């Protein structure tokens, strides 16, 4: 494309790529001087030019001018970057039905469920912390604050591959930094708001306002789906132009669950919509997954899929990777992997474990907490585990160079009654939980889910994922390399 396709009164030069990371080689590119939390693009202009930038979009004065480079001064670099990226990739989000999901907990599950249901009707993509998936393509997940160019490039690839819908996890950080501003969301879903990311947002008010921005930006013909049971539910849509629909269990809602039955391997519930009751059954488990499922149902139903079709689609959904994932290799105890890394998320998983674990059996939890992040929640984790669990193993999460033992000791400040042990190596922690386990017990492996890395001091190091390790540990240390038991035995 030509530079004149994006700006007026500029040279008629060919543009082949966009960039905001000066370290990447991008020939014939436009470099956007984005100001981040740590780095300011204005300080890396020379490096960007060395790596192929021929146009610099900036908001601050430039002292050193290169006569071979075109400089374009704007008021808001991020806003312009969004507009240029959307145009450069030919407005990809306008060619799909875009479902944006935000909230402290449940984003991955809701987006994953939407993709699973719609994919049975027409090609649907998923973008989030689990992965990026469409058709037979599976890519590593985006970081919490994805590059604007990267986002639109991925969406373009999806459109070119024939994708009709995309379920997208919209993190509060990405929303706050304006990195999703040019995505044309047709549906936005709010799950809940609890303590998280305060190391970035500072206050719960700022955290709330970041998520609210997604709904404030919706077009008039869009749809907003909100959890009416959450105190922030109706507040988050008070200024939206979109049409609002509610879901919940405890309060009156457009999509209300009137009764439910939680089983070890399935859930049954009644969903009341427009004076009609639908008896539904799904292979998803836990009360909080009812919320996640109904949020997805409401969004899809409002976009035209019949409830009769939805009822059949939800019976055998693909398990959400690393989210309430039941590891079933024939062992006589429950083993559940979940991404829970907030107080609310951990408590909900523990509550479910309490409901399925016999009174004379134990709940064993393995967890940690992220290093150099929101330290105030650590003792709260300990209090929750102390209340619900019988044995607690504290281990590494994304330590980022902080002492694993010191993080564990912070969590332990909230543990006053139950036994706990610190096992810094996460693999060993999972192994020892299995070796401690007896028939009927429940093991909860919390915090990492299916993530294939552990963030340490100098970046991400490869990690198999809790789900993979659980299978390995069962095979090697419980079954002695003989594999799982035949469930018919």
XYZ file of C-alpha atoms in Angstrom:
489
model
C 0.000 0.000 0.000
C 1.026 3.616 -0.386
C 1.604 6.055 2.462
C -0.974 8.291 0.786
C -3.600 5.637 1.552
C -3.277 6.542 5.225
C -2.210 10.201 5.414
C -2.659 13.418 3.476
C 0.156 15.630 2.190
C 2.783 12.882 2.393
C 5.183 11.357 -0.173
C 3.750 8.710 -2.490
C 5.926 5.871 -1.171
C 5.316 2.146 -0.846
C 4.591 0.756 2.638
C 5.107 -2.955 3.185
C 4.704 -3.330 6.944
C 3.907 -1.656 10.279
C 5.902 -1.746 13.507
C 6.073 -0.472 17.065
C 8.932 -2.724 18.182
C 12.178 -1.172 16.946
C 14.065 -4.468 17.390
C 12.170 -6.251 14.632
C 13.320 -6.019 11.031
C 10.480 -4.584 8.946
C 11.549 -3.286 5.507
C 9.671 -0.264 4.164
C 7.689 0.102 7.357
C 5.920 2.774 9.342
C 7.256 2.959 12.907
C 4.758 4.135 15.513
C 6.352 5.727 18.583
C 4.083 4.136 21.177
C 4.662 5.034 24.818
C 4.504 1.925 26.995
C 4.804 1.352 30.720
C 8.568 0.909 30.445
C 9.664 1.932 26.965
C 8.927 4.990 24.860
C 9.116 4.462 21.118
C 10.501 7.969 20.689
C 13.731 6.752 22.288
C 14.200 3.976 19.733
C 13.703 5.770 16.433
C 17.284 5.248 15.246
C 17.040 1.504 15.836
C 13.693 1.383 14.019
C 15.218 3.145 11.010
C 18.141 0.709 11.023
C 15.616 -2.133 10.907
C 13.654 -0.810 7.953
C 11.405 2.055 9.043
C 11.023 4.724 6.373
C 8.197 6.627 8.110
C 8.072 7.719 11.746
C 4.715 8.520 13.386
C 5.357 10.438 16.597
C 3.711 12.731 19.133
C 6.793 14.298 20.734
C 9.277 16.672 19.021
C 12.108 14.918 17.139
C 15.550 16.452 17.656
C 17.534 14.364 15.182
C 16.008 14.478 11.704
C 17.070 12.014 8.986
C 16.518 13.603 5.541
C 15.697 10.194 4.028
C 12.875 9.562 6.480
C 9.298 10.892 6.495
C 8.138 12.177 9.896
C 4.452 12.530 10.726
C 3.509 14.239 13.991
C 0.134 13.320 15.468
C -1.678 13.972 18.735
C -2.347 10.325 19.638
C 0.023 7.701 18.225
C -2.002 4.708 19.491
C -5.205 6.033 17.909
C -3.489 6.555 14.565
C -1.788 3.155 14.785
C -5.206 1.529 15.258
C -6.686 3.309 12.267
C -3.720 2.591 9.993
C -3.501 -1.085 11.013
C -7.221 -1.601 10.432
C -6.942 -0.058 6.959
C -3.643 -1.810 6.126
C -5.266 -5.216 6.695
C -8.532 -4.196 4.983
C -10.735 -3.975 8.083
C -10.738 -7.687 8.985
C -12.992 -7.465 12.050
C -15.744 -6.025 9.839
C -15.804 -9.270 7.849
C -16.503 -11.522 10.856
C -18.961 -11.535 13.730
C -16.729 -10.490 16.620
C -17.470 -11.637 20.173
C -15.415 -9.777 22.798
C -15.297 -11.279 26.300
C -14.028 -9.352 29.318
C -14.075 -9.896 33.085
C -11.716 -11.009 35.831
C -12.560 -14.703 35.573
C -14.174 -16.792 32.867
C -12.945 -14.945 29.767
C -11.125 -17.944 28.348
C -13.948 -20.342 29.093
C -16.700 -18.156 27.623
C -14.724 -17.428 24.463
C -13.742 -21.090 24.128
C -17.373 -22.206 24.547
C -18.567 -19.709 21.923
C -16.029 -21.061 19.473
C -16.953 -24.671 20.263
C -20.667 -24.100 19.719
C -20.441 -21.909 16.616
C -17.769 -24.079 15.041
C -20.442 -26.752 14.699
C -22.351 -24.347 12.448
C -19.688 -22.408 10.533
C -15.925 -21.744 10.793
C -15.197 -19.899 14.047
C -11.944 -18.707 15.610
C -10.720 -18.234 19.159
C -8.125 -15.699 20.347
C -7.056 -15.732 23.969
C -4.755 -16.879 26.720
C -5.169 -20.555 25.845
C -4.151 -20.245 22.202
C -5.132 -18.778 18.841
C -7.201 -21.290 16.875
C -9.072 -21.377 13.596
C -9.699 -24.236 11.180
C -6.695 -26.532 11.660
C -4.398 -23.697 12.751
C -3.263 -23.569 16.381
C -0.837 -20.837 17.451
C 0.604 -19.761 20.817
C -1.554 -17.288 22.748
C -1.122 -13.542 22.552
C 0.266 -11.670 25.546
C -2.101 -9.546 27.639
C -1.258 -6.399 25.643
C -0.904 -7.597 22.053
C 0.713 -5.511 19.358
C -1.915 -3.624 17.341
C -0.363 -4.715 14.058
C -0.227 -8.338 15.227
C -3.903 -8.359 16.218
C -5.144 -7.081 12.882
C -2.748 -9.337 10.987
C -4.128 -12.401 12.756
C -7.711 -11.319 12.092
C -6.823 -10.827 8.415
C -5.422 -14.361 8.229
C -8.679 -15.642 9.707
C -10.824 -13.818 7.168
C -8.645 -15.118 4.333
C -9.116 -18.638 5.735
C -12.905 -18.337 5.524
C -13.602 -17.710 9.215
C -17.060 -16.260 9.902
C -16.932 -15.649 13.675
C -14.221 -14.862 16.198
C -14.392 -15.157 19.995
C -11.798 -12.798 21.452
C -10.599 -12.443 25.052
C -10.442 -8.716 25.753
C -8.093 -8.102 28.693
C -8.426 -4.960 30.764
C -4.818 -3.999 29.984
C -5.277 -4.305 26.229
C -8.506 -2.277 26.444
C -6.937 0.367 28.667
C -3.951 0.810 26.356
C -6.245 1.260 23.361
C -4.919 -1.792 21.551
C -8.392 -3.075 20.666
C -9.951 0.261 19.735
C -10.227 -0.498 16.023
C -11.779 -3.948 16.412
C -15.442 -3.874 15.414
C -17.070 -5.944 18.169
C -20.612 -7.099 17.424
C -21.114 -8.641 20.861
C -19.406 -7.805 24.157
C -19.740 -10.040 27.226
C -19.004 -9.151 30.854
C -18.382 -12.049 33.247
C -17.450 -10.517 36.617
C -15.128 -8.117 38.404
C -12.953 -9.163 41.326
C -9.504 -8.260 42.691
C -6.825 -8.638 39.986
C -4.270 -6.649 37.977
C -4.101 -3.893 40.602
C -0.344 -3.809 40.119
C -1.196 -2.252 36.745
C -4.515 -0.443 37.317
C -3.798 0.775 40.839
C -7.423 0.817 42.017
C -10.573 -1.236 41.455
C -12.172 1.904 39.986
C -9.496 2.127 37.300
C -9.809 -1.612 36.681
C -13.591 -1.284 36.285
C -13.288 1.722 33.972
C -10.866 -0.145 31.722
C -13.406 -2.918 31.189
C -16.274 -0.445 30.888
C -14.495 1.186 27.956
C -15.208 -1.897 25.826
C -18.960 -1.397 26.299
C -18.801 2.383 25.952
C -17.288 1.940 22.489
C -19.912 -0.486 21.175
C -21.944 0.610 18.173
C -25.712 1.045 18.497
C -26.537 -2.200 16.679
C -24.184 -4.247 18.882
C -25.232 -6.524 21.741
C -23.994 -6.386 25.346
C -24.324 -9.487 27.543
C -23.783 -8.892 31.271
C -23.790 -10.933 34.472
C -26.565 -9.376 36.549
C -25.433 -11.272 39.667
C -22.171 -9.340 39.721
C -22.406 -5.923 41.431
C -20.636 -4.316 38.465
C -22.865 -5.954 35.867
C -25.398 -3.217 35.199
C -22.958 -0.418 35.991
C -20.616 -1.486 33.214
C -23.312 -0.962 30.560
C -24.854 2.232 31.911
C -23.355 4.325 29.088
C -23.405 1.820 26.241
C -25.327 2.375 23.017
C -25.701 -1.360 22.522
C -28.762 -3.435 23.317
C -28.280 -5.020 26.753
C -29.213 -8.566 27.795
C -28.614 -10.017 31.244
C -27.855 -13.489 32.573
C -27.586 -14.906 36.065
C -28.665 -17.357 38.726
C -29.484 -15.321 41.835
C -31.439 -12.415 40.317
C -34.031 -11.889 37.603
C -32.392 -11.900 34.189
C -33.182 -12.295 30.509
C -31.346 -15.631 30.695
C -31.873 -17.003 34.192
C -30.860 -20.359 35.601
C -33.700 -21.467 37.888
C -32.241 -24.708 39.203
C -29.131 -26.768 38.653
C -27.520 -30.068 39.588
C -23.726 -30.398 39.761
C -22.295 -33.836 39.047
C -18.696 -35.034 38.815
C -18.725 -35.195 35.034
C -21.740 -33.117 33.961
C -24.187 -30.366 34.905
C -27.948 -30.171 34.461
C -29.919 -26.954 34.742
C -33.059 -25.127 33.677
C -32.674 -21.910 31.689
C -35.609 -19.508 31.723
C -35.904 -17.257 28.636
C -38.944 -15.215 27.662
C -41.419 -17.231 29.746
C -40.042 -20.509 28.418
C -38.001 -23.085 30.329
C -35.264 -25.103 28.632
C -33.907 -28.206 30.361
C -30.226 -28.331 29.462
C -27.361 -30.709 30.124
C -23.652 -30.218 29.480
C -20.413 -32.024 30.133
C -18.966 -28.840 31.695
C -18.636 -28.940 35.472
C -18.863 -26.512 38.437
C -21.302 -23.722 39.287
C -19.134 -20.987 37.814
C -19.123 -22.833 34.493
C -22.913 -22.493 34.434
C -22.332 -18.735 34.348
C -19.729 -19.129 31.612
C -21.969 -21.378 29.545
C -25.077 -19.195 29.903
C -23.076 -16.097 28.935
C -22.036 -17.879 25.735
C -25.576 -19.152 25.133
C -27.054 -15.654 25.496
C -24.542 -14.180 23.050
C -25.056 -16.877 20.431
C -28.825 -16.952 20.856
C -29.041 -13.184 20.371
C -27.096 -13.583 17.115
C -29.726 -15.955 15.770
C -28.896 -19.520 16.785
C -31.993 -21.364 18.051
C -32.150 -22.716 21.587
C -32.999 -26.168 20.255
C -29.741 -26.213 18.316
C -27.805 -24.790 21.254
C -29.222 -27.484 23.565
C -27.813 -30.209 21.341
C -24.455 -28.499 20.811
C -23.637 -28.028 24.518
C -24.004 -31.666 25.550
C -20.525 -32.668 24.406
C -18.329 -29.588 24.262
C -14.587 -29.911 23.912
C -13.018 -29.545 27.329
C -11.585 -26.072 27.878
C -7.841 -26.645 28.004
C -6.434 -25.991 31.468
C -9.756 -24.643 32.747
C -11.546 -27.025 35.137
C -9.906 -29.773 33.113
C -10.596 -33.185 34.604
C -7.580 -35.455 34.224
C -9.060 -38.922 33.864
C -6.560 -41.727 33.405
C -8.410 -44.299 35.481
C -7.125 -43.181 38.897
C -9.567 -43.584 41.835
C -9.419 -39.912 42.825
C -10.304 -36.560 41.268
C -7.540 -34.591 39.578
C -8.490 -31.149 38.280
C -6.286 -28.596 36.514
C -7.444 -24.988 36.496
C -5.957 -21.622 35.542
C -7.356 -19.998 38.713
C -4.962 -17.243 39.789
C -7.299 -14.815 41.549
C -8.887 -15.088 44.986
C -12.359 -15.383 43.482
C -11.241 -18.000 40.966
C -9.468 -20.120 43.586
C -12.448 -19.973 45.931
C -14.883 -21.090 43.247
C -12.724 -24.062 42.305
C -12.365 -25.006 45.978
C -16.129 -24.750 46.471
C -16.675 -27.154 43.602
C -14.069 -29.537 45.040
C -15.938 -29.486 48.349
C -19.161 -30.444 46.588
C -17.688 -33.550 44.916
C -15.308 -34.784 47.625
C -16.681 -37.217 50.236
C -16.534 -35.913 53.795
C -14.032 -38.553 54.855
C -11.684 -37.710 51.947
C -9.253 -34.860 51.442
C -8.814 -31.887 49.137
C -5.161 -31.332 48.227
C -4.273 -28.066 46.491
C -1.109 -27.142 44.594
C -0.679 -23.454 43.816
C 1.579 -20.421 43.937
C 1.298 -16.772 42.981
C 2.865 -14.624 40.293
C 6.137 -12.925 41.179
C 6.434 -9.129 41.013
C 2.654 -8.814 40.684
C -0.116 -7.716 43.084
C 1.390 -9.102 46.296
C -1.645 -8.114 48.401
C -3.649 -11.088 47.174
C -1.158 -13.713 48.379
C -2.325 -14.070 52.022
C -5.913 -13.993 50.747
C -5.074 -17.089 48.680
C -3.814 -18.685 51.891
C -7.017 -17.895 53.795
C -9.167 -19.468 51.066
C -7.034 -22.597 50.841
C -6.990 -22.843 54.640
C -10.791 -22.804 54.678
C -11.467 -25.418 51.998
C -8.423 -27.668 51.718
C -6.940 -30.378 53.910
C -3.411 -30.263 52.497
C -1.754 -27.345 50.697
C 1.385 -27.539 48.577
C 2.848 -24.128 47.757
C 5.019 -24.023 44.662
C 6.269 -21.869 41.797
C 3.981 -19.910 39.539
C 5.464 -17.244 37.238
C 8.140 -16.153 39.723
C 9.776 -13.566 37.402
C 12.964 -13.695 39.480
C 11.278 -13.225 42.843
C 12.086 -15.906 45.417
C 9.603 -18.774 45.103
C 9.970 -19.503 48.806
C 9.250 -15.891 49.777
C 6.146 -15.853 47.581
C 5.007 -19.092 49.207
C 5.642 -17.685 52.668
C 3.464 -14.668 51.780
C 0.628 -17.058 50.872
C 1.256 -19.050 54.051
C 0.555 -15.949 56.164
C -3.111 -16.691 55.526
C -2.866 -20.385 56.467
C -3.576 -20.912 60.172
C -5.209 -24.318 60.590
C -4.278 -26.682 57.770
C -1.026 -28.397 56.931
C 1.074 -26.929 54.166
C 4.461 -27.603 52.615
C 6.620 -25.587 50.217
C 7.940 -27.528 47.231
C 9.548 -25.030 44.891
C 9.741 -27.262 41.793
C 6.257 -27.398 40.281
C 6.705 -30.849 38.732
C 7.757 -32.277 42.106
C 4.827 -30.558 43.793
C 2.374 -32.273 41.436
C 4.197 -35.595 41.823
C 4.054 -35.467 45.606
C 0.356 -34.567 45.584
C -0.349 -37.730 43.599
C 1.807 -39.826 45.932
C -0.080 -38.395 48.937
C -3.489 -39.003 47.405
C -5.926 -41.720 48.493
C -9.067 -43.078 46.876
C -11.857 -40.478 46.790
C -9.568 -37.494 47.382
C -9.495 -34.450 45.110
C -6.306 -32.808 43.851
C -6.505 -29.233 42.567
C -3.579 -28.030 40.449
C -4.103 -24.273 40.204
C -2.538 -21.284 38.478
C -0.950 -22.383 35.197
C -3.510 -24.524 33.394
C -2.167 -25.518 29.986
C 0.405 -22.689 29.741
C 3.587 -23.857 28.053
C 5.939 -21.542 29.918
C 6.966 -20.312 33.338
C 7.963 -16.639 33.477
C 11.301 -16.337 35.250
C 13.796 -13.510 35.771
C 15.141 -13.425 32.216
C 11.984 -14.275 30.311
C 9.790 -17.265 29.621
C 11.181 -20.763 30.025
C 9.561 -23.806 28.450
C 7.112 -25.733 30.618
C 4.987 -28.702 29.619
C 1.793 -27.387 31.173
C 0.037 -28.662 34.294
C -2.318 -30.811 32.229
C 0.519 -32.644 30.465
C 2.515 -33.060 33.678
C -0.482 -34.530 35.506
C -0.820 -37.230 32.848
C 2.927 -37.917 33.020
C 2.973 -38.114 36.804
C 0.000 -40.460 36.931
C 1.561 -42.782 34.404
C 5.030 -42.810 35.928
C 4.432 -42.539 39.664
C 0.892 -43.815 40.224
C 0.517 -46.526 37.608
C 4.255 -47.290 37.379
C 4.513 -46.664 33.610
C 1.698 -49.124 32.959
C -0.697 -46.391 31.849
C -4.202 -45.706 33.035
C -6.716 -48.245 34.228
C -9.437 -49.457 31.927
C -12.597 -47.838 33.290
C -14.508 -51.048 32.475
C -12.384 -53.008 34.960
